[in-house]
Short mmCIF file of C-alpha atoms in Angstrom, two decimals:
data_model
loop_
_atom_site.label_atom_id
_atom_site.label_comp_id
_atom_site.label_asym_id
_atom_site.label_seq_id
_atom_site.Cartn_x
_atom_site.Cartn_y
_atom_site.Cartn_z
CA MET Q 9 16.79 12.59 -6.78
CA PHE Q 10 14.45 14.81 -4.86
CA ASP Q 11 11.31 15.98 -6.62
CA THR Q 12 12.19 19.53 -7.48
CA THR Q 13 8.94 20.24 -9.11
CA ALA Q 14 7.12 20.39 -5.74
CA ASP Q 15 5.76 23.82 -4.53
CA LEU Q 16 7.47 23.81 -1.15
CA GLY Q 17 5.54 26.98 -0.02
CA ALA Q 18 2.31 25.31 -0.70
CA ASP Q 19 3.46 22.22 1.14
CA ARG Q 20 4.42 24.22 4.13
CA SER Q 21 1.07 25.98 4.16
CA ARG Q 22 -0.66 22.57 3.87
CA TYR Q 23 1.29 21.02 6.65
CA ASP Q 24 0.93 23.98 8.95
CA ARG Q 25 -2.88 24.04 8.39
CA ALA Q 26 -3.23 20.25 8.82
CA THR Q 27 -1.46 20.29 12.17
CA ALA Q 28 -2.66 23.65 13.43
CA HIS Q 29 -4.42 21.87 16.27
CA LEU Q 30 -1.29 19.91 17.21
CA GLU Q 31 1.56 20.98 19.32
CA ALA Q 32 5.14 20.41 18.05
CA PRO Q 33 7.45 18.42 18.27
CA LEU Q 34 5.49 16.08 15.99
CA ALA Q 35 5.98 13.85 13.01
CA ILE Q 36 3.87 13.46 9.92
CA VAL Q 37 3.63 11.17 6.85
CA ASP Q 38 2.21 12.77 3.66
CA LEU Q 39 0.16 9.91 2.37
CA ASP Q 40 0.01 11.39 -1.14
CA ALA Q 41 3.79 11.38 -1.32
CA PHE Q 42 4.04 7.96 0.37
CA ASP Q 43 1.67 6.38 -2.09
CA ALA Q 44 3.36 8.01 -5.05
CA ASN Q 45 6.79 6.73 -3.88
CA ALA Q 46 5.28 3.19 -3.41
CA ALA Q 47 3.92 3.32 -6.95
CA ASP Q 48 7.33 4.39 -8.31
CA LEU Q 49 9.09 1.49 -6.52
CA VAL Q 50 6.61 -0.95 -8.08
CA ARG Q 51 7.11 0.59 -11.51
CA ARG Q 52 10.94 0.22 -11.16
CA ALA Q 53 10.62 -3.31 -9.97
CA GLY Q 54 9.23 -4.33 -13.36
CA GLY Q 55 6.84 -7.00 -12.03
CA LYS Q 56 9.05 -8.54 -9.43
CA PRO Q 57 7.57 -8.28 -5.81
CA ILE Q 58 9.00 -5.81 -3.40
CA ARG Q 59 9.75 -6.96 0.18
CA VAL Q 60 9.41 -4.06 2.54
CA ALA Q 61 12.34 -3.25 4.72
CA SER Q 62 10.67 -2.61 8.08
CA LYS Q 63 13.68 -0.75 9.60
CA SER Q 64 12.91 1.99 7.15
CA VAL Q 65 9.25 2.24 8.19
CA ARG Q 66 8.89 1.14 11.84
CA CYS Q 67 5.17 1.70 11.89
CA ARG Q 68 2.81 -1.25 11.51
CA ALA Q 69 -0.06 0.80 10.07
CA LEU Q 70 2.14 1.97 7.20
CA LEU Q 71 3.62 -1.44 6.70
CA GLU Q 72 0.07 -2.77 6.40
CA ARG Q 73 -0.89 0.00 3.99
CA VAL Q 74 1.98 -0.75 1.62
CA LEU Q 75 1.58 -4.56 1.85
CA ALA Q 76 -2.01 -4.08 0.79
CA ARG Q 77 -0.83 -2.59 -2.62
CA ASP Q 78 -0.25 -4.75 -5.61
CA GLY Q 79 3.55 -5.27 -6.17
CA PHE Q 80 4.49 -5.60 -2.48
CA ALA Q 81 4.86 -8.94 -0.62
CA GLY Q 82 6.55 -9.77 2.61
CA VAL Q 83 8.63 -7.85 5.22
CA LEU Q 84 12.37 -7.69 5.58
CA SER Q 85 12.81 -7.31 9.32
CA TYR Q 86 15.87 -6.23 11.44
CA THR Q 87 15.62 -8.24 14.63
CA LEU Q 88 14.31 -11.66 15.61
CA ALA Q 89 12.12 -10.23 18.31
CA GLU Q 90 10.51 -7.88 15.76
CA SER Q 91 10.11 -10.82 13.35
CA LEU Q 92 8.09 -12.79 15.89
CA TRP Q 93 6.03 -9.81 16.88
CA LEU Q 94 5.11 -9.09 13.28
CA ALA Q 95 4.35 -12.73 12.57
CA ARG Q 96 2.08 -12.91 15.69
CA ALA Q 97 0.25 -9.74 14.37
CA GLY Q 98 -0.54 -11.61 11.16
CA VAL Q 99 2.35 -10.90 8.68
CA PRO Q 100 2.64 -14.28 6.94
CA ASP Q 101 6.13 -13.85 5.38
CA VAL Q 102 8.98 -12.20 7.43
CA LEU Q 103 12.57 -12.47 6.37
CA LEU Q 104 15.05 -11.54 9.11
CA ALA Q 105 17.79 -9.51 7.28
CA TYR Q 106 20.52 -10.08 9.79
CA PRO Q 107 21.82 -12.96 11.87
CA SER Q 108 20.64 -13.05 15.46
CA ALA Q 109 21.99 -14.27 18.73
CA ASP Q 110 18.63 -13.93 20.65
CA ARG Q 111 18.46 -17.32 22.26
CA PRO Q 112 14.97 -16.85 23.89
CA ALA Q 113 13.50 -15.75 20.64
CA TYR Q 114 14.94 -18.82 18.88
CA ALA Q 115 13.31 -21.04 21.54
CA GLU Q 116 10.01 -19.28 20.85
CA LEU Q 117 10.46 -19.75 17.05
CA ALA Q 118 11.24 -23.45 17.44
CA ALA Q 119 8.30 -24.06 19.68
CA ASP Q 120 5.54 -22.42 17.66
CA PRO Q 121 4.38 -23.83 14.20
CA LYS Q 122 2.72 -20.50 13.18
CA LEU Q 123 5.96 -18.45 13.88
CA ALA Q 124 8.15 -21.18 12.36
CA GLY Q 125 6.09 -21.09 9.18
CA ALA Q 126 6.14 -17.36 8.87
CA VAL Q 127 9.69 -16.31 9.85
CA THR Q 128 12.88 -17.00 7.91
CA VAL Q 129 16.27 -16.40 9.64
CA MET Q 130 19.55 -15.21 8.17
CA VAL Q 131 22.69 -17.45 8.39
CA ASP Q 132 26.13 -16.96 6.95
CA ASP Q 133 28.14 -19.18 9.41
CA PRO Q 134 27.80 -22.74 10.62
CA ALA Q 135 28.21 -21.43 14.19
CA GLN Q 136 24.90 -19.70 13.89
CA LEU Q 137 23.22 -23.03 13.19
CA GLU Q 138 24.92 -24.38 16.31
CA LEU Q 139 23.54 -21.43 18.29
CA ILE Q 140 20.05 -21.99 17.11
CA ASP Q 141 20.11 -25.68 17.90
CA ALA Q 142 21.43 -24.97 21.36
CA ALA Q 143 18.71 -22.43 21.97
CA ARG Q 144 15.75 -24.61 20.87
CA ASP Q 145 14.91 -25.58 24.43
CA GLY Q 146 12.94 -28.63 23.33
CA GLY Q 147 11.28 -26.96 20.37
CA ARG Q 148 11.16 -29.16 17.37
CA GLU Q 149 9.73 -26.94 14.60
CA GLU Q 150 11.73 -26.75 11.39
CA ILE Q 151 13.59 -23.45 11.08
CA ARG Q 152 13.53 -21.67 7.72
CA VAL Q 153 16.96 -20.45 6.69
CA CYS Q 154 18.23 -17.86 4.15
CA LEU Q 155 21.89 -17.59 3.24
CA GLU Q 156 23.54 -14.25 2.58
CA LEU Q 157 26.13 -13.59 -0.12
CA ASP Q 158 28.71 -10.81 0.36
CA THR Q 159 28.19 -8.34 -2.47
CA SER Q 160 31.18 -6.05 -1.92
CA LEU Q 161 33.31 -5.07 -4.89
CA ARG Q 162 36.98 -6.12 -4.59
CA LEU Q 163 39.59 -4.25 -6.65
CA PHE Q 164 43.28 -4.48 -7.19
CA GLY Q 165 43.51 -8.11 -6.24
CA GLY Q 166 41.32 -7.65 -3.20
CA ARG Q 167 43.42 -4.85 -1.66
CA VAL Q 168 40.47 -2.42 -2.02
CA ARG Q 169 37.01 -3.28 -0.82
CA VAL Q 170 33.90 -1.27 -1.63
CA GLY Q 171 30.71 -2.28 0.18
CA ALA Q 172 29.48 -3.07 3.72
CA ARG Q 173 31.18 -5.67 5.76
CA ARG Q 174 28.36 -8.24 6.05
CA SER Q 175 28.54 -11.89 5.13
CA PRO Q 176 31.86 -13.77 5.06
CA LEU Q 177 30.40 -15.81 2.10
CA ARG Q 178 31.71 -14.31 -1.12
CA SER Q 179 32.16 -17.08 -3.70
CA PRO Q 180 29.56 -19.45 -5.11
CA ALA Q 181 31.54 -22.30 -3.68
CA GLU Q 182 31.48 -20.82 -0.20
CA LEU Q 183 27.79 -20.32 -0.33
CA ALA Q 184 27.23 -23.77 -1.59
CA ALA Q 185 29.28 -25.23 1.19
CA LEU Q 186 27.04 -23.62 3.80
CA ALA Q 187 23.95 -24.70 1.81
CA ARG Q 188 25.16 -28.32 2.15
CA SER Q 189 25.68 -27.82 5.92
CA VAL Q 190 22.07 -26.65 6.23
CA ALA Q 191 20.75 -29.48 4.01
CA ARG Q 192 22.56 -32.13 6.13
CA ARG Q 193 21.36 -30.71 9.45
CA PRO Q 194 17.98 -31.94 10.80
CA GLY Q 195 15.58 -29.19 11.83
CA PHE Q 196 16.53 -26.64 9.17
CA ARG Q 197 15.21 -25.90 5.71
CA LEU Q 198 17.07 -23.70 3.19
CA VAL Q 199 14.45 -21.53 1.44
CA GLY Q 200 16.34 -18.40 0.17
CA VAL Q 201 19.38 -16.40 -0.66
CA MET Q 202 19.91 -12.72 0.00
CA ALA Q 203 22.48 -10.35 -1.53
CA TYR Q 204 22.06 -6.72 -0.58
CA GLU Q 205 24.32 -4.44 -2.62
CA GLY Q 206 24.47 -1.37 -0.30
CA HIS Q 207 27.27 0.19 -2.19
CA VAL Q 208 24.98 0.46 -5.28
CA ALA Q 209 21.64 0.88 -3.59
CA GLY Q 210 22.68 3.10 -0.70
CA VAL Q 211 25.32 5.51 -1.98
CA GLY Q 212 24.36 8.81 -3.65
CA ASP Q 213 25.97 9.37 -7.01
CA ALA Q 214 25.24 13.17 -7.58
CA VAL Q 215 26.74 14.90 -4.53
CA PRO Q 216 26.40 18.68 -4.80
CA GLY Q 217 29.79 20.41 -5.32
CA ARG Q 218 31.49 17.11 -5.76
CA PRO Q 219 31.52 16.32 -9.51
CA LEU Q 220 34.70 14.17 -9.54
CA ARG Q 221 33.58 12.11 -6.67
CA SER Q 222 30.14 11.69 -8.12
CA ARG Q 223 31.56 10.50 -11.36
CA GLY Q 224 33.78 8.11 -9.43
CA VAL Q 225 30.73 6.74 -7.57
CA ARG Q 226 28.85 6.26 -10.83
CA LEU Q 227 31.78 4.34 -12.39
CA MET Q 228 32.10 2.24 -9.32
CA GLN Q 229 28.48 1.37 -9.22
CA ALA Q 230 28.42 0.45 -12.87
CA ALA Q 231 31.38 -1.92 -12.32
CA ALA Q 232 29.88 -3.35 -9.11
CA ARG Q 233 26.58 -4.05 -10.92
CA ARG Q 234 28.27 -6.01 -13.71
CA GLU Q 235 30.53 -7.98 -11.26
CA LEU Q 236 27.73 -8.82 -8.92
CA ALA Q 237 25.19 -9.83 -11.52
CA ALA Q 238 27.56 -12.53 -12.74
CA ARG Q 239 28.64 -13.63 -9.31
CA ARG Q 240 25.07 -13.72 -7.92
CA ASP Q 241 23.85 -15.77 -10.88
CA ALA Q 242 26.58 -18.36 -10.29
CA ALA Q 243 25.93 -18.42 -6.59
CA VAL Q 244 22.27 -18.92 -6.99
CA ARG Q 245 22.87 -21.75 -9.56
CA ALA Q 246 25.25 -23.38 -7.02
CA VAL Q 247 22.74 -23.22 -4.21
CA ARG Q 248 19.92 -24.46 -6.35
CA ALA Q 249 21.98 -27.54 -7.24
CA ILE Q 250 21.74 -28.38 -3.49
CA ALA Q 251 18.31 -26.89 -2.78
CA PRO Q 252 16.23 -27.04 -5.96
CA ASP Q 253 13.08 -25.89 -4.18
CA LEU Q 254 14.62 -22.57 -3.15
CA GLU Q 255 11.71 -20.15 -2.69
CA PHE Q 256 13.30 -16.82 -3.27
CA VAL Q 257 16.50 -14.74 -4.10
CA ASN Q 258 16.41 -11.39 -2.58
CA GLY Q 259 18.43 -8.33 -3.71
CA GLY Q 260 18.42 -4.65 -4.29
CA GLY Q 261 17.56 -1.59 -2.24
CA THR Q 262 15.82 1.58 -3.01
CA GLY Q 263 18.66 3.06 -5.04
CA SER Q 264 19.08 -0.04 -7.34
CA VAL Q 265 15.52 -1.50 -7.75
CA GLN Q 266 15.37 -1.35 -11.53
CA HIS Q 267 18.96 -2.64 -11.94
CA THR Q 268 18.59 -5.60 -9.59
CA ALA Q 269 15.10 -6.46 -10.97
CA ALA Q 270 16.63 -6.92 -14.41
CA GLU Q 271 18.72 -9.91 -13.15
CA ASP Q 272 17.15 -13.24 -13.95
CA ALA Q 273 18.57 -14.78 -10.78
CA VAL Q 274 16.79 -12.38 -8.57
CA THR Q 275 13.13 -13.14 -7.74
CA GLU Q 276 12.30 -10.27 -5.31
CA ILE Q 277 13.48 -6.80 -4.44
CA ALA Q 278 14.07 -5.34 -1.00
CA ALA Q 279 13.18 -1.68 -0.47
CA GLY Q 280 11.87 0.56 2.31
CA SER Q 281 13.50 3.99 2.44
CA GLY Q 282 12.07 4.92 -0.92
CA LEU Q 283 8.64 5.10 0.76
CA PHE Q 284 9.72 8.08 2.92
CA VAL Q 285 12.53 9.51 0.78
CA PRO Q 286 14.76 10.92 3.57
CA ARG Q 287 17.37 13.53 2.73
CA LEU Q 288 20.20 10.99 1.94
CA PHE Q 289 18.31 9.98 -1.19
CA ASP Q 290 18.50 13.60 -2.71
CA THR Q 291 21.87 12.68 -4.22
CA TYR Q 292 20.67 9.64 -6.24
CA THR Q 293 20.22 9.80 -10.05
CA SER Q 294 18.44 6.34 -10.22
CA PHE Q 295 14.96 7.65 -9.27
CA THR Q 296 13.06 10.74 -8.25
CA GLY Q 297 10.97 10.68 -5.10
CA ARG Q 298 8.84 12.85 -2.87
CA ALA Q 299 9.63 13.70 0.81
CA ALA Q 300 6.87 11.91 2.64
CA ALA Q 301 8.12 11.74 6.28
CA LEU Q 302 8.78 15.07 8.18
CA PHE Q 303 9.03 16.25 11.75
CA ALA Q 304 8.31 19.68 13.19
CA GLN Q 305 9.91 21.58 16.01
CA PRO Q 306 8.50 24.76 17.59
CA VAL Q 307 10.13 28.13 17.56
CA VAL Q 308 10.91 28.96 21.15
CA ARG Q 309 13.36 31.90 20.98
CA ARG Q 310 14.32 34.78 18.63
CA PRO Q 311 17.91 35.61 19.70
CA GLY Q 312 18.41 38.28 17.07
CA ILE Q 313 18.05 39.35 13.45
CA GLY Q 314 18.18 36.38 11.17
CA VAL Q 315 18.09 33.75 14.02
CA VAL Q 316 15.45 31.59 15.60
CA THR Q 317 15.78 28.80 18.02
CA VAL Q 318 13.63 25.68 17.92
CA LEU Q 319 13.20 23.13 20.70
CA GLY Q 320 15.35 20.04 20.33
CA GLY Q 321 15.97 18.58 16.86
CA GLY Q 322 19.38 16.87 17.38
CA TYR Q 323 18.41 13.58 15.69
CA PRO Q 324 21.55 12.47 13.86
CA ALA Q 325 21.38 9.30 11.73
CA SER Q 326 23.50 6.24 12.03
CA GLY Q 327 26.45 5.62 9.79
CA ALA Q 328 29.79 7.32 9.32
CA PRO Q 329 29.66 10.82 11.03
CA GLY Q 330 29.23 13.80 8.69
CA GLY Q 331 26.89 16.63 7.74
CA ASP Q 332 24.78 14.34 5.56
CA ARG Q 333 23.80 12.44 8.70
CA LEU Q 334 22.04 15.42 10.16
CA PRO Q 335 18.37 16.40 9.74
CA GLN Q 336 17.72 18.97 7.04
CA PRO Q 337 15.92 22.13 7.95
CA TYR Q 338 13.31 21.98 5.17
CA LEU Q 339 10.45 24.36 5.57
CA PRO Q 340 10.46 27.33 5.33
CA GLU Q 341 13.24 27.12 2.73
CA GLY Q 342 16.43 28.90 3.42
CA LEU Q 343 17.11 28.12 7.00
CA ARG Q 344 20.51 26.54 7.96
CA TYR Q 345 22.36 25.43 11.08
CA ASP Q 346 24.71 27.61 13.12
CA PRO Q 347 28.10 25.88 12.22
CA MET Q 348 29.26 26.45 15.82
CA GLU Q 349 26.22 24.51 17.31
CA GLY Q 350 24.45 22.40 14.68
CA PRO Q 351 21.27 20.54 15.77
CA GLY Q 352 21.16 20.37 19.48
CA GLU Q 353 19.96 18.00 22.19
CA VAL Q 354 17.42 20.45 23.63
CA GLN Q 355 17.62 23.48 21.36
CA THR Q 356 18.69 24.26 17.77
CA PRO Q 357 19.52 27.76 16.52
CA LEU Q 358 18.67 28.26 12.82
CA LEU Q 359 19.98 30.99 10.64
CA GLY Q 360 18.75 32.75 7.56
CA ALA Q 361 16.39 35.36 6.24
CA PRO Q 362 13.27 33.31 6.71
CA ALA Q 363 13.94 33.35 10.42
CA ASP Q 364 12.75 36.90 10.63
CA ASP Q 365 9.24 35.92 9.47
CA LEU Q 366 8.83 33.20 12.19
CA LEU Q 367 6.98 33.83 15.39
CA ILE Q 368 7.30 32.11 18.72
CA GLY Q 369 5.30 28.89 18.49
CA ASP Q 370 5.50 28.53 14.70
CA LYS Q 371 6.68 25.17 13.32
CA VAL Q 372 9.91 24.56 11.40
CA TRP Q 373 9.77 21.39 9.37
CA PHE Q 374 12.73 19.02 9.09
CA ARG Q 375 13.61 15.90 6.99
CA HIS Q 376 15.55 13.23 8.75
CA ALA Q 377 18.69 12.01 7.10
CA LYS Q 378 17.44 8.24 7.10
CA ALA Q 379 14.05 6.78 6.95
CA GLY Q 380 12.87 4.66 9.87
CA GLU Q 381 15.12 6.14 12.53
CA LEU Q 382 12.80 9.06 12.77
CA CYS Q 383 10.25 6.75 14.34
CA GLU Q 384 12.59 6.03 17.32
CA ARG Q 385 11.99 9.64 18.31
CA PHE Q 386 8.25 9.86 18.04
CA ALA Q 387 5.46 7.65 19.52
CA GLU Q 388 3.11 8.46 16.78
CA LEU Q 389 2.78 9.67 13.09
CA HIS Q 390 0.07 11.96 12.03
CA LEU Q 391 -1.08 10.94 8.50
CA VAL Q 392 -1.77 13.91 6.25
CA GLU Q 393 -4.01 13.77 3.22
CA GLY Q 394 -4.44 17.14 1.45
CA ARG Q 395 -4.87 19.84 4.15
CA ALA Q 396 -5.93 17.55 6.97
CA VAL Q 397 -4.64 14.92 9.36
CA THR Q 398 -6.89 11.97 8.64
CA ALA Q 399 -5.50 9.50 11.19
CA THR Q 400 -2.80 9.20 13.84
CA VAL Q 401 -1.00 5.88 14.25
CA PRO Q 402 1.61 4.57 16.55
CA THR Q 403 5.17 3.94 15.67
CA TYR Q 404 6.98 0.91 16.94
CA ARG Q 405 8.01 3.18 19.90
CA GLY Q 406 4.41 4.15 20.43
CA GLU Q 407 3.48 0.48 20.72
CA GLY Q 408 6.19 0.13 23.41
CA ARG Q 409 8.60 -1.69 21.02
CA THR Q 410 12.23 -0.57 20.83
CA PHE Q 411 13.84 -3.54 19.15
CA LEU Q 412 17.28 -2.03 18.58
#
């Protein structure tokens, strides 16, 4: 859930004062909130290390900040090019969360001992091994491999599926069969297993105005946790019978950290969005976080009573379309979108009584629906401590990197 004890008026005053010398549009990260969220993730992980999901952060300075804290180890990346870039920058342990078809990047990986030792790639199909071998271009370095287990919940004899369509490997036998393929194939080493339960970690279970749906989600998630814990344990045992030196078993997500950490089969937890706590996490009951990442748009028009217009702001998040994918007008409290327009490409009308207290040039603060996607809109993040900006750091975009 969102931390409802926060004094939002005081926060707005603090952010306005800290950025008074800066022109909007701009993005900030409140470091006090960021650090508090990091500490909460570590507490919920119960001693198991947290691998930071870079797609939810997309800023090297903040990745470095959180990795310097006790309880965090390694990065969960989202493209192979990003993985190589992070490894070259000194990150010693990068797990690519998704299979790749980037042949030039595989050639680089296979040719460089430092990269090959730092980066682990994701595989869920023998065809991916074939692609990697064909892309080596003479490179002979051993490729570190992680297998992904499908975590979706199947109901009514498989006629109903709940969960993301990710890996085709569902049963322990299927995972073990691919493990044997990796073990038999020269040039590869099986080091890990990943099972990301997005339908547990990434679905809110306390949707305002939807009590029956919320109860249904909680019942589904409880059933999913029980089913997956048993199947994940069996799958890991089947893989360890083939690869006894397996280095890690990764699972979890911000919304399920404490539940996944309780499984003996899991050795590390993946999380990233919980550092920023975007608006999609306001409907979770599994934890309470503080909004850490915000962006501000300037007021440029006052069309009438109870209306202001800000510049831009149309930054929808990925996923199934819906109102929950839109940024949230956050500060001052009480502003809402015009239902006929919503957030716009170049301007956004906002309605509500607080509009009458806003002047041309004032800032309106928003929360993005998801975490790292905000950084695809801004080249830099202003880091706020107390009432001051203490540093300004580049996002991936600010470093000229748009990986996806």
